[in-house]
mmCIF file of C-alpha atoms in Angstrom:
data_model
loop_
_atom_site.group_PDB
_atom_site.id
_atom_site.type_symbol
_atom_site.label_atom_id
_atom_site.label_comp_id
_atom_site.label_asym_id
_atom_site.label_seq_id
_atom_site.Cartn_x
_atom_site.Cartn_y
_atom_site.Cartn_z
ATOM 1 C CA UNK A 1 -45.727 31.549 58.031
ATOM 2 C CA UNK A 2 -43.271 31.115 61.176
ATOM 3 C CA UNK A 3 -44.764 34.095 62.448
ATOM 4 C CA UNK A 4 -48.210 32.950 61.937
ATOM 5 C CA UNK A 5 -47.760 29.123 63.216
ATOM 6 C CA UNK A 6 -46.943 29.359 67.080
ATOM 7 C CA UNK A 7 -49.822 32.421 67.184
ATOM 8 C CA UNK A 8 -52.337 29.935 65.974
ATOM 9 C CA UNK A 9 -51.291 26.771 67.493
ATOM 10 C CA UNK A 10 -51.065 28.670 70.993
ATOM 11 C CA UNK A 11 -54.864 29.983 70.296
ATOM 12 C CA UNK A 12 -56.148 27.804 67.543
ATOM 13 C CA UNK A 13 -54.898 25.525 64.748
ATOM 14 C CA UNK A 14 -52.564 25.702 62.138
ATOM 15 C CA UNK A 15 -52.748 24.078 58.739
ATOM 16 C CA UNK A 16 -49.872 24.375 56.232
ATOM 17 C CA UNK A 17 -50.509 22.965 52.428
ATOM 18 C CA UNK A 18 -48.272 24.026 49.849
ATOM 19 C CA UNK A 19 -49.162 23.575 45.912
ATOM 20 C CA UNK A 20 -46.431 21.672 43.424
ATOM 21 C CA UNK A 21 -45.125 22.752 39.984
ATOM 22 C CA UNK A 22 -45.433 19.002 39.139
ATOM 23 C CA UNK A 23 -48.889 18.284 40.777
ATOM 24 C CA UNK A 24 -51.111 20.699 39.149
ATOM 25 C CA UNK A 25 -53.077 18.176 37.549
ATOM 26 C CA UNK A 26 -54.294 17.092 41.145
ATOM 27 C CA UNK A 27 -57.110 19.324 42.584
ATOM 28 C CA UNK A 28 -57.197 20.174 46.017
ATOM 29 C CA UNK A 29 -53.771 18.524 47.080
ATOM 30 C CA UNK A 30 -52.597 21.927 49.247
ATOM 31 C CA UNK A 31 -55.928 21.557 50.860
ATOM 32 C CA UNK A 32 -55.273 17.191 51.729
ATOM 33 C CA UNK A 33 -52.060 18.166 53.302
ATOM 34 C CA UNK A 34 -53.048 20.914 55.509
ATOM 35 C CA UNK A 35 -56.190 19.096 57.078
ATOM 36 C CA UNK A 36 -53.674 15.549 57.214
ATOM 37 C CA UNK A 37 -52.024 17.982 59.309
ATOM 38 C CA UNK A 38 -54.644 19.407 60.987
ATOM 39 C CA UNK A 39 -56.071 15.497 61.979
ATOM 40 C CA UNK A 40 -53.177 14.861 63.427
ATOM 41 C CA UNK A 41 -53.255 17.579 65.693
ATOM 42 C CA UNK A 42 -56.573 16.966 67.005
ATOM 43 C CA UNK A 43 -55.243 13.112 67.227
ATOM 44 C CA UNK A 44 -53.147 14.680 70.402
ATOM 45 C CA UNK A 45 -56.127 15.444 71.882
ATOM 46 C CA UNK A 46 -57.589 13.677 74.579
ATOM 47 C CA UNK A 47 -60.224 10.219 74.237
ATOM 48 C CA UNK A 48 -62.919 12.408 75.391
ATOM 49 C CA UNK A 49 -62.246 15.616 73.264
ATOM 50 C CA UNK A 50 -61.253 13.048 70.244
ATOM 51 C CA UNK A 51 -65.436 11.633 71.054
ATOM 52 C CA UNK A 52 -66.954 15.523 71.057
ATOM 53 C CA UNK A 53 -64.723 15.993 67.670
ATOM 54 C CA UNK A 54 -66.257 12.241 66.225
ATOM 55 C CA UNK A 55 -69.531 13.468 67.024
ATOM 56 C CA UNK A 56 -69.127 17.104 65.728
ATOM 57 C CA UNK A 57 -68.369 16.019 62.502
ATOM 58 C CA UNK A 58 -70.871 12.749 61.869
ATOM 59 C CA UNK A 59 -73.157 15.640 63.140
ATOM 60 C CA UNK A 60 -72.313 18.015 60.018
ATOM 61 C CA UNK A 61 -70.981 15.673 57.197
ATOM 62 C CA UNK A 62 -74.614 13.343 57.581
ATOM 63 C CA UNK A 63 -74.838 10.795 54.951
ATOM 64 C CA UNK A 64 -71.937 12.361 52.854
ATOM 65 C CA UNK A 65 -69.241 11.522 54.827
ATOM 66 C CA UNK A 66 -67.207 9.663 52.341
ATOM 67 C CA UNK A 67 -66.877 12.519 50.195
ATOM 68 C CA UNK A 68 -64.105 14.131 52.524
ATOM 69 C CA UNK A 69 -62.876 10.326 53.787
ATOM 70 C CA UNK A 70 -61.700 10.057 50.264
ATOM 71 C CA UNK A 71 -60.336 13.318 50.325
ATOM 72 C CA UNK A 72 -58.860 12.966 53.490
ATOM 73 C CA UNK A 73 -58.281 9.387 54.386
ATOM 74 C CA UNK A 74 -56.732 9.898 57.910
ATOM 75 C CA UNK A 75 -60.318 11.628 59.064
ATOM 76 C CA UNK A 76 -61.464 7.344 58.790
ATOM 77 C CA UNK A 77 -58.834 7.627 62.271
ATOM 78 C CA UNK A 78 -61.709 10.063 63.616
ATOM 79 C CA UNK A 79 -65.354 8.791 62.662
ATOM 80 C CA UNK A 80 -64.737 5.770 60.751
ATOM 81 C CA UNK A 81 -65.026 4.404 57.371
ATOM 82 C CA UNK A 82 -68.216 6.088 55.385
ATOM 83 C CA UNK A 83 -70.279 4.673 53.087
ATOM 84 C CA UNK A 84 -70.157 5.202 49.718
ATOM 85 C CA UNK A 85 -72.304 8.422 48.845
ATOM 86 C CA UNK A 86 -75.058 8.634 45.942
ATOM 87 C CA UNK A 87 -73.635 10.026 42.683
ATOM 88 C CA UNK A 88 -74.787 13.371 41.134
ATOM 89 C CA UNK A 89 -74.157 15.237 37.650
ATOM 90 C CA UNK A 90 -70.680 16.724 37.702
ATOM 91 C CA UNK A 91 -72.074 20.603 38.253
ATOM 92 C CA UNK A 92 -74.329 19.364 40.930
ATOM 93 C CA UNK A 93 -71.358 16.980 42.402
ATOM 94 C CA UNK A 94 -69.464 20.484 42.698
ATOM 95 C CA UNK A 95 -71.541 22.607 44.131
ATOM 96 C CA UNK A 96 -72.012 19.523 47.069
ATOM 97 C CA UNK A 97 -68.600 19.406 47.286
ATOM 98 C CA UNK A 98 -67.736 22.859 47.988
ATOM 99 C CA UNK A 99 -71.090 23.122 50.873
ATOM 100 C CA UNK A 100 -69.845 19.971 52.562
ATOM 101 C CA UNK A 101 -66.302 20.810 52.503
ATOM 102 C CA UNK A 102 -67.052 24.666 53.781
ATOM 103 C CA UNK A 103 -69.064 23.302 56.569
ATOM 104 C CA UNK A 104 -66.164 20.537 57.326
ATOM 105 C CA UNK A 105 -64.401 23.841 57.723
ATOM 106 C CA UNK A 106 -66.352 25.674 59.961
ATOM 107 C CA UNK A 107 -66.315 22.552 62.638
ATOM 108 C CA UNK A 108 -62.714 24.034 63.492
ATOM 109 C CA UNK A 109 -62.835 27.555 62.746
ATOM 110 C CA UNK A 110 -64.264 29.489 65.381
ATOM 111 C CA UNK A 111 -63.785 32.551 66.322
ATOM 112 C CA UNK A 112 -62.718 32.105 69.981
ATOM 113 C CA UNK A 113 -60.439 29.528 68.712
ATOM 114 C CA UNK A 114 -59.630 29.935 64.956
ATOM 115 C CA UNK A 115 -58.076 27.878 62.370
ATOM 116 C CA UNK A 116 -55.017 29.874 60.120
ATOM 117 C CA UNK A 117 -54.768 27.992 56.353
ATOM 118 C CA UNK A 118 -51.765 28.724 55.008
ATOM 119 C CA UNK A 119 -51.043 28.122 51.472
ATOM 120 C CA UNK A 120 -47.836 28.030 49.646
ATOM 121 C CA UNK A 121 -46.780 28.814 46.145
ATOM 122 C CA UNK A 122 -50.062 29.645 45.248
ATOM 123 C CA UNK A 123 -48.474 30.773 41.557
ATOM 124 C CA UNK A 124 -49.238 26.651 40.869
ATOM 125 C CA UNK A 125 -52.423 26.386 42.109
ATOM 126 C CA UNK A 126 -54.893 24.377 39.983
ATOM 127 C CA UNK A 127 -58.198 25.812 39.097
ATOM 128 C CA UNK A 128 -60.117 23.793 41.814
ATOM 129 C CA UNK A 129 -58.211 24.538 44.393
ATOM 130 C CA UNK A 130 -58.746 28.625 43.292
ATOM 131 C CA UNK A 131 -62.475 28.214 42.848
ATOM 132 C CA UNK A 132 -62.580 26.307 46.696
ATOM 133 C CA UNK A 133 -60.443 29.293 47.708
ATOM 134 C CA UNK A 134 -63.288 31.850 46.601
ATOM 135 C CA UNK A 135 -65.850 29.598 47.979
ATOM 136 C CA UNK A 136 -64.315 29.731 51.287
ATOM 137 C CA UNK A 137 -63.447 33.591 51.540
ATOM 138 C CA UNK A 138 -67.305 33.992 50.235
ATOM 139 C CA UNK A 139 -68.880 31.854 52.851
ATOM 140 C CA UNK A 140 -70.301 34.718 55.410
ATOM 141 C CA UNK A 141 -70.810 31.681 58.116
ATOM 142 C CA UNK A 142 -66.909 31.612 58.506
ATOM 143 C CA UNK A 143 -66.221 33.507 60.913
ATOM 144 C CA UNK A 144 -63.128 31.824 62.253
ATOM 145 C CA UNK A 145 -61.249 30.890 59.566
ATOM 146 C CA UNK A 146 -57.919 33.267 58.797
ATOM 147 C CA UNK A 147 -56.631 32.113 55.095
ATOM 148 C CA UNK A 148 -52.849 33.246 54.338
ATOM 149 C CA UNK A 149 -51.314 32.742 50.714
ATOM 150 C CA UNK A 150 -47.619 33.079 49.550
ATOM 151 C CA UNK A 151 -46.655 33.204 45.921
ATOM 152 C CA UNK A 152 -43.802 34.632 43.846
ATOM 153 C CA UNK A 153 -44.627 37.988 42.193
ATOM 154 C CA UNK A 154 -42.676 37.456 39.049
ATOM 155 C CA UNK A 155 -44.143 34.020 38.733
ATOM 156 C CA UNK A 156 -47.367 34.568 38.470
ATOM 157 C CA UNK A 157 -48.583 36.199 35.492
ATOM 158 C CA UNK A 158 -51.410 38.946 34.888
ATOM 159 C CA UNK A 159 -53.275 36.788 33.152
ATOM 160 C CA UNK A 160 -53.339 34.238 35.575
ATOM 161 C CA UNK A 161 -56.426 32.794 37.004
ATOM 162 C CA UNK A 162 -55.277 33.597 40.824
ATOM 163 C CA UNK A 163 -55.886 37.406 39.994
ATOM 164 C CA UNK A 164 -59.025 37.144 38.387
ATOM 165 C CA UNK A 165 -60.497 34.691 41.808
ATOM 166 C CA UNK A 166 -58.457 37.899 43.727
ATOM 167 C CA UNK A 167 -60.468 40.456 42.079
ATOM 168 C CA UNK A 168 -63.718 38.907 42.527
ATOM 169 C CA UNK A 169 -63.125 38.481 46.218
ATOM 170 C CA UNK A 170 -62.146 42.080 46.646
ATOM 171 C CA UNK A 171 -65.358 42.914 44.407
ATOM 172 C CA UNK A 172 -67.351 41.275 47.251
ATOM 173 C CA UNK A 173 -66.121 43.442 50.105
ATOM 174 C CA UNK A 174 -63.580 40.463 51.307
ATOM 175 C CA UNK A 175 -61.086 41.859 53.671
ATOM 176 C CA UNK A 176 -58.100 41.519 51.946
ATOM 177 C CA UNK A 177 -54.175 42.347 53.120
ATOM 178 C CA UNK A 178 -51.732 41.888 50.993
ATOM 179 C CA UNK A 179 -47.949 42.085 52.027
ATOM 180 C CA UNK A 180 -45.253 42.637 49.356
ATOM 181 C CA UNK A 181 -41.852 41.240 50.688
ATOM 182 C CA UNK A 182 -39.065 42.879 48.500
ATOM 183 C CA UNK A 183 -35.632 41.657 48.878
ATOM 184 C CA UNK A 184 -33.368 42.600 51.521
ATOM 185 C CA UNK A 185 -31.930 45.762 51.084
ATOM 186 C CA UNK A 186 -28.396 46.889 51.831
ATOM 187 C CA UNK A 187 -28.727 47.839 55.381
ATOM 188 C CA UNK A 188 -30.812 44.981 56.310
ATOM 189 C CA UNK A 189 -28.136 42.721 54.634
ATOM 190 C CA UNK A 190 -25.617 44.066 56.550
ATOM 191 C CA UNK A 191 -27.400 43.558 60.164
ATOM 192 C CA UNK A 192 -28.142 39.867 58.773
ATOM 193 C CA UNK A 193 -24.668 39.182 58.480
ATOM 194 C CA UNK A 194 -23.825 41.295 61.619
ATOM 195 C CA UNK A 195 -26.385 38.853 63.352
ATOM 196 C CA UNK A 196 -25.233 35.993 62.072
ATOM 197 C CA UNK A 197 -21.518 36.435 62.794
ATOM 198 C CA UNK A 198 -21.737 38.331 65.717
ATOM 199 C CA UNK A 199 -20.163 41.199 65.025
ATOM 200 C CA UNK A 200 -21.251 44.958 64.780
ATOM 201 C CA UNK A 201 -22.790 46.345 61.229
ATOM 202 C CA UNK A 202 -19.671 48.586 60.748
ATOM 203 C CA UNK A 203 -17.513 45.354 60.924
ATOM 204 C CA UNK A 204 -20.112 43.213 58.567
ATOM 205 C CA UNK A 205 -20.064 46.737 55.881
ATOM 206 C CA UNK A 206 -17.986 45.421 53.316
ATOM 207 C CA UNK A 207 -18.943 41.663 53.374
ATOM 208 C CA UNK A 208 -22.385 42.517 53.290
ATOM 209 C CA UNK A 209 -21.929 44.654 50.603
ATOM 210 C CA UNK A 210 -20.184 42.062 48.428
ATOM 211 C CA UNK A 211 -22.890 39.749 49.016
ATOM 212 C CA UNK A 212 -25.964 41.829 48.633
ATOM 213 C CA UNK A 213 -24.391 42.755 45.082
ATOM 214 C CA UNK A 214 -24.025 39.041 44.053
ATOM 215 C CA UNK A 215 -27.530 37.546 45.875
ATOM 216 C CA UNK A 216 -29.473 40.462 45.037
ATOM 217 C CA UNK A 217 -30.663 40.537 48.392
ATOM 218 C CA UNK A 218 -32.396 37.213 48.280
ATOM 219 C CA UNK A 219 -32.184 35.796 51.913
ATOM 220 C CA UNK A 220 -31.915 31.951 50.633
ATOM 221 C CA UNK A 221 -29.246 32.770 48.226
ATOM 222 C CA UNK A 222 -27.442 34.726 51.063
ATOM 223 C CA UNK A 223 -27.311 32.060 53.548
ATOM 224 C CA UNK A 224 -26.474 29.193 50.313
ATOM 225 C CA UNK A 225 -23.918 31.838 49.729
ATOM 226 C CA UNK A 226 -22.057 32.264 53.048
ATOM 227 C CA UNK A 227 -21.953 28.551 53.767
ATOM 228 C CA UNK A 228 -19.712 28.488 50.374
ATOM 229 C CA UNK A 229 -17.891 30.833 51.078
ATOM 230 C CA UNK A 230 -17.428 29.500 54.963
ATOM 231 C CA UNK A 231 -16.543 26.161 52.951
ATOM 232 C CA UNK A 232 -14.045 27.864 50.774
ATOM 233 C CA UNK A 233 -12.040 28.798 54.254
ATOM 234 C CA UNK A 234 -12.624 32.200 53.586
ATOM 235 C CA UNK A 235 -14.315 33.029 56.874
ATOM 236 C CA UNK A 236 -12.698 31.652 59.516
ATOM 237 C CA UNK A 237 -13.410 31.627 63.636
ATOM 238 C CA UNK A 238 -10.108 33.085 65.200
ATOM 239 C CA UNK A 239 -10.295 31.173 68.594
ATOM 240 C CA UNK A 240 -7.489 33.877 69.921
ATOM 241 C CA UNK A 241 -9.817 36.827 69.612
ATOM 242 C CA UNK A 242 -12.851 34.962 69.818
ATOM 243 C CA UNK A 243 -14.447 36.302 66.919
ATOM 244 C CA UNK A 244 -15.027 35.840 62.934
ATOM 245 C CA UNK A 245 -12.744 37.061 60.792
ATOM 246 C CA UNK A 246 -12.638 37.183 56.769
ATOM 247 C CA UNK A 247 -10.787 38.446 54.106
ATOM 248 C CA UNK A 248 -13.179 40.730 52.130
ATOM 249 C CA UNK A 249 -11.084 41.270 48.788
ATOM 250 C CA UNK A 250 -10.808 37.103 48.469
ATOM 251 C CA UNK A 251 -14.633 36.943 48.575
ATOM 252 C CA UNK A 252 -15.073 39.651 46.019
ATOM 253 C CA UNK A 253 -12.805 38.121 43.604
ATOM 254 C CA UNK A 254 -14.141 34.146 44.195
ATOM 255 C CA UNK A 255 -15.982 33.528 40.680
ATOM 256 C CA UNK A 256 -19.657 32.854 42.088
ATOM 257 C CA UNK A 257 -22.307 32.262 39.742
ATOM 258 C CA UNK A 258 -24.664 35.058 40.830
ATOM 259 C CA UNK A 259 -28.112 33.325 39.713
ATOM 260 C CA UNK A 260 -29.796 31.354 42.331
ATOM 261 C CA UNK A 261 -30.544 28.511 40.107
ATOM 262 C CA UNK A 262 -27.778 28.393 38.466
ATOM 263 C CA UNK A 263 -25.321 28.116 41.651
ATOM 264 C CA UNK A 264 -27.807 25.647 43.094
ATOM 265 C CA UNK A 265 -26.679 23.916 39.916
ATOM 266 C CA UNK A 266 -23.112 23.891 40.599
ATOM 267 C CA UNK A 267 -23.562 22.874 44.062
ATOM 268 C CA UNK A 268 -25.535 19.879 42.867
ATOM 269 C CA UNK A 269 -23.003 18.861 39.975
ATOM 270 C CA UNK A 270 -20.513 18.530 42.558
ATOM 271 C CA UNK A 271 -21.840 15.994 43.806
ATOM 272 C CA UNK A 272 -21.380 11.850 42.952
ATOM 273 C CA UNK A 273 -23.296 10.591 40.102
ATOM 274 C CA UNK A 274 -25.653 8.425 42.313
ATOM 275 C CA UNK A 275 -26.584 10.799 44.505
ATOM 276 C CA UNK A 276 -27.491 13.057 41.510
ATOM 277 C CA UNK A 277 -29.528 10.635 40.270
ATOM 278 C CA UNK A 278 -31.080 9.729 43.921
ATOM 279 C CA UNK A 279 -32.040 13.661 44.174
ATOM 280 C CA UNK A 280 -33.213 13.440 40.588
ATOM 281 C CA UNK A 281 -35.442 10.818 41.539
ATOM 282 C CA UNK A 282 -36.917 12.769 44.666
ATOM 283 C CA UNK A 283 -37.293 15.438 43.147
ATOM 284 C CA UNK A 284 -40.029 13.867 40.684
ATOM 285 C CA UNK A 285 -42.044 12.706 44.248
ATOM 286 C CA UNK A 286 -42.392 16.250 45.320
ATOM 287 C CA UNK A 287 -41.180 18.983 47.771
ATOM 288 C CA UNK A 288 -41.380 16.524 50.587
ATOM 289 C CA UNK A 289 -40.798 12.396 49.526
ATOM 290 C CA UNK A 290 -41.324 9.735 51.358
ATOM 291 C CA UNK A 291 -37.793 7.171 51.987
ATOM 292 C CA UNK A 292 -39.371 4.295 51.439
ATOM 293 C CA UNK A 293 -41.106 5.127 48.016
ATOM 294 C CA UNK A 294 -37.626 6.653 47.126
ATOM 295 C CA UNK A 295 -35.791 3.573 48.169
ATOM 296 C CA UNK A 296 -38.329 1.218 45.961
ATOM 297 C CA UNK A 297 -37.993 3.781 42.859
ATOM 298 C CA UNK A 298 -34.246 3.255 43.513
ATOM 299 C CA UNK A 299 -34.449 -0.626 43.966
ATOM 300 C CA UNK A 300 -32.295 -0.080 47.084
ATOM 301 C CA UNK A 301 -32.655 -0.490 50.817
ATOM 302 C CA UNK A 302 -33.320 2.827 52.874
ATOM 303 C CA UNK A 303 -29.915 2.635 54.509
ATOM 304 C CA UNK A 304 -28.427 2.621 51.172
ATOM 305 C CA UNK A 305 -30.551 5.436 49.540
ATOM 306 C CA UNK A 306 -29.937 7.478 52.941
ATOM 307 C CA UNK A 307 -26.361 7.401 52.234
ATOM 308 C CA UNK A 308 -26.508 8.273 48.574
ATOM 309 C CA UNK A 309 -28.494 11.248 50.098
ATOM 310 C CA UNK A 310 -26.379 11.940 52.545
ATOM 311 C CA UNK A 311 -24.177 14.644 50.967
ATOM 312 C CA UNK A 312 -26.572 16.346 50.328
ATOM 313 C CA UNK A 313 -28.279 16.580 53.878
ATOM 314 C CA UNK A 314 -24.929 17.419 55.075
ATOM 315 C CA UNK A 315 -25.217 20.303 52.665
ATOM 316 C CA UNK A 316 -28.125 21.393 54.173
ATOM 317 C CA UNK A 317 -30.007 20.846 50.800
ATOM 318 C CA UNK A 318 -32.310 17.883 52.402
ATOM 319 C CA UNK A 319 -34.253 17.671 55.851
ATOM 320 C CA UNK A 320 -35.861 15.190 57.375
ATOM 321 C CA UNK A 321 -39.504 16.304 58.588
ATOM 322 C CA UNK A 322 -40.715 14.498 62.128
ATOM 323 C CA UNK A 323 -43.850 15.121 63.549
ATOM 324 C CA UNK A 324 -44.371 17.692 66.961
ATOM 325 C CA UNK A 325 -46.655 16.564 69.508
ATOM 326 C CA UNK A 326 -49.394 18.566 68.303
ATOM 327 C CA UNK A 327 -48.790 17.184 64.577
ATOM 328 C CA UNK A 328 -46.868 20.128 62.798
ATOM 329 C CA UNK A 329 -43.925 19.803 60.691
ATOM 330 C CA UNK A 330 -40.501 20.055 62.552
ATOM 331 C CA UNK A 331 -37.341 20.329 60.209
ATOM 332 C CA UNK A 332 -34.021 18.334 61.280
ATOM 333 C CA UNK A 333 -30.919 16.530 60.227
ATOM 334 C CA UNK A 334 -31.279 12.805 61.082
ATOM 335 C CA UNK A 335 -30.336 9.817 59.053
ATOM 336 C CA UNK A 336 -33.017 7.906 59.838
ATOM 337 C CA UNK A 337 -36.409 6.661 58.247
ATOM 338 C CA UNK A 338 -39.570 8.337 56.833
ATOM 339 C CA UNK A 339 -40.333 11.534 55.356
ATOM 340 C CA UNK A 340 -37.616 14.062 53.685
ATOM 341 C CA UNK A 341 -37.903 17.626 52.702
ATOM 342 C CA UNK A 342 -35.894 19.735 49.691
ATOM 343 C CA UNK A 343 -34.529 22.770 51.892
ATOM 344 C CA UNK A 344 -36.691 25.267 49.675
ATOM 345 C CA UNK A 345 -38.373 24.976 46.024
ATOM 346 C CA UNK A 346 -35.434 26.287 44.184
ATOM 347 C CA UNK A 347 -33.145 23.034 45.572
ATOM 348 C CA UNK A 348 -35.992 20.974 43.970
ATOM 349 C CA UNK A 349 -36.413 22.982 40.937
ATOM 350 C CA UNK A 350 -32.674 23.260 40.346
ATOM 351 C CA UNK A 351 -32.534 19.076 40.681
ATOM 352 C CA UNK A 352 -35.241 18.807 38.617
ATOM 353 C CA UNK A 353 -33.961 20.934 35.641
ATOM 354 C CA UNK A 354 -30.795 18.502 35.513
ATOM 355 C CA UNK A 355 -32.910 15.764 34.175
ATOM 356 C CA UNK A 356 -32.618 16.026 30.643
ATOM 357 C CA UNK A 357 -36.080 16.477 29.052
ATOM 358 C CA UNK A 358 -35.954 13.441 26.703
ATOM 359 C CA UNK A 359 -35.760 11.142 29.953
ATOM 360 C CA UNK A 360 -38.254 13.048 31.945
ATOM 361 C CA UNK A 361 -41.158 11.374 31.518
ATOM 362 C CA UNK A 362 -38.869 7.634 32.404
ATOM 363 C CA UNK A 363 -37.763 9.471 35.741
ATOM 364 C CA UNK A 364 -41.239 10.617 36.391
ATOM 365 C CA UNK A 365 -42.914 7.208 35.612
ATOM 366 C CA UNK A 366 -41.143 5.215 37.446
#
C-alpha cells in the first residue's frame, strides 16, 4: 500500500478502505471509507474543478442520486442533498445498485489519471462487498480503475467465498497479479536490524538471529520486539563510540513470549486497569475510533479519556490519524482531539480478546 499511495496520488487518486472482523454484518463499509476519502481529496480541489466534478456526477447518477448520498453522505458536500429514489424488488434494487455505483466509479477512474482501491483484510469481507468486487473487475468500461487487495493467507480459508469470486474473475480473462509476501527471512532480518541500528550486517548477525528465531520473521513482531528489548536496557546508545551496542546472550535468555498475540497480551496487561478498559472499549468501535464517541462510551471528558490512553500511545500501540491536504490518512503521536488508530489489527485483536466473552456483548452495546 505505501508503495502504491504516493504513485497514485502523484498521477491519480488513492482510496484506502479496510474491512473489520467486527463489522461484517455491514455491506460495503471498506468501500464508504475509501470514497469518504476519496471526497475529501477532490474537496482540495479548486471552486471551479469542485463545479466540473458537481456537474460530472449529477450528469451520471440522474434521478438516483440518493442511492450513493446514503452510501456516502459526505458526496451531499459535492452535489447536494438527493431526493429520495423510487423503490424496486430487492434483486432488481441490486442489480441498480451495482450499475450506478460502477458508473460512480468510472467518473474518477480514467486512464490518463486513474484511481488505485485498495482494500484491506479482505479475509473479513462480507458477501456484498465480494459480489461489488466482481462487478467492478467485470465491468469492461473501466478502464482506469487499478483494484489492490491484502489479506492473511492462513486466515482465509479454501472454502471461503473470496476464492470462489477469485476464480470466477480469473475464469473471465481478468488480469490478475497476485503477490505472496512470506516472512522475512534470516538475511533480510539481519539488514533490518543493521538498518535500523546503524550498524553493518556482520555486527547485527547474532541479534538478528535471536530475533528472527523468536518473531518468526514477522516484521510487526520484530519492531514490538526490539522496542522491549530497547525498554529492558538491553540495547543501549554508547555516546563515547557513537554507536549501539547490546549484549546478545542477555537477549537470548530474556523469557519472551514468542506468539504475537500473546506478547501483545502481556504488553497490554501491564498496563492500569482503566486504560485496559478504555482500549477495551475502542477496540469494540473499530480499527480507527473516534475520541469523542470513546469519551461518551466512557462517560468522561476527552482530556480525561486521552490520558487513560495515553500509555498506550506512548507505547506506540495507538495513533492519532489527521488529515493531509489532499485528504489521506497521516499517522502521528499527538494528544489532541478526533480520530485514533490501533497501530495494526493484532493490537486491536489482542485488546479485544481480553474482554471476557460473557461481557462482550455489554462492552459492545454500549
Amino acid at each position: 500500500m505505501e508503495v502504491l499511495k504516493p504513485i497514485a496520488i502523484e498521477k491519480g487518486y488513492f482510496a484506502y478502505g479496510k474491512f473489520d472482523q467486527l463489522q461484517q454484518n455491514i455491506p460495503y463499509s471498506p468501500f464508504v471509507t475509501a470514497l469518504e476519502s476519496l471526497i475529501r481529496q477532490l474537496m482540495t480541489e479548486s471552486k471551479e474543478q469542485l463545479a466540473i466534478w458537481k456537474q460530472k456526477i449529477l450528469r451520471t447518477l440522474g434521478k438516483n442520486g440518493a442511492i450513493i448520498t446514503d452510501l456516502i453522505p459526505e458526496l451531499e458536500m459535492i452535489i447536494g442533498r438527493q431526493s429520495p429514489v423510487e423503490s424496486l424488488q430487492p434483486k432488481e434494487a441490486q442489480n441498480r445498485f451495482l450499475m450506478l455505483f460502477g458508473s460512480f466509479i468510472k467518473i474518477f477512474a480514467d486512464p490518463e489519471r486513474p484511481l488505485v482501491l485498495f482494500l484491506d483484510d479482505l479475509q473479513w469481507a462480507d458477501s456484498s462487498s465480494l459480489r461489488l468486487i466482481s462487478y467492478l473487475c467485470r465491468d469492461t468500461g473501466l478502464k482506469g480503475l487499478i483494484i489492490a487487495g491484502a489479506y492473511r493467507e492462513n486466515e482465509i480459508a479454501a472454502e471461503h467465498p473470496f476464492h470462489a469470486i477469485l476464480d470466477e474473475i480469473k475464469k473471465d480473462g481478468i488480469m490478475v497479479k497476485e503477490i505472496y509476501l512470506p516472512p522475512l527471512n534470516r538475511a533480510v532480518t539481519a539488514e533490518f536490524i543493521a538498518g535500523v541500528l546503524c550498524c553493518n550486517e556482520k555486527k547485527a548477525e547474532a541479534l538478528a538471529e535471536i530475533l528472527y528465531r523468536k518473531t518468526c520473521g514477522i516484521p510487526f513482531f520484530i519492531g514490538q520486539l526490539l522496542k522491549f528489548i530497547y525498554k529492558e536496557n538491553l540495547i543501549e546508545f554508547n555516546m563515547n563510540k557513537g554507536c549501539w551496542e547490546w549484549d546478545a546472550e542477555s537477549i537470548y535468555k530474556l523469557q519472551i513470549n514468542d506468539d504475537v498475540i500473546a506478547f501483545m497480551l502481556d504488553k497490554l496487561q501491564k498496563f492500569h486497569e482503566e486504560t485496559r478498559r478504555t482500549i477495551k472499549f475502542a477496540s469494540c468501535i473499530g480499527d480507527t475510533f473516534d475520541l469523542k464517541i470513546l469519551s461518551e462510551v466512557m462517560e468522561k471528558t476527552s482530556i480525561e479519556t486521552v490520558a487513560l490512553l495515553m500509555p498506550a500511545i506512548l507505547e506506540g500501540l495507538i495513533l492519532q490519524v489527521c488529515r493531509s491536504e489532499n485528504g489521506t490518512q497521516l499517522l502521528y503521536l499527538n494528544n489532541g482531539e478526533d480520530t485514533y488508530e490501533f497501530l495494526h489489527d493484532m493490537v486491536r485483536q489482542t485488546a479485544y480478546s481480553m474482554i471476557p466473552e460473557e461481557e462482550k456483548n455489554v462492552y459492545t452495546l454500549k
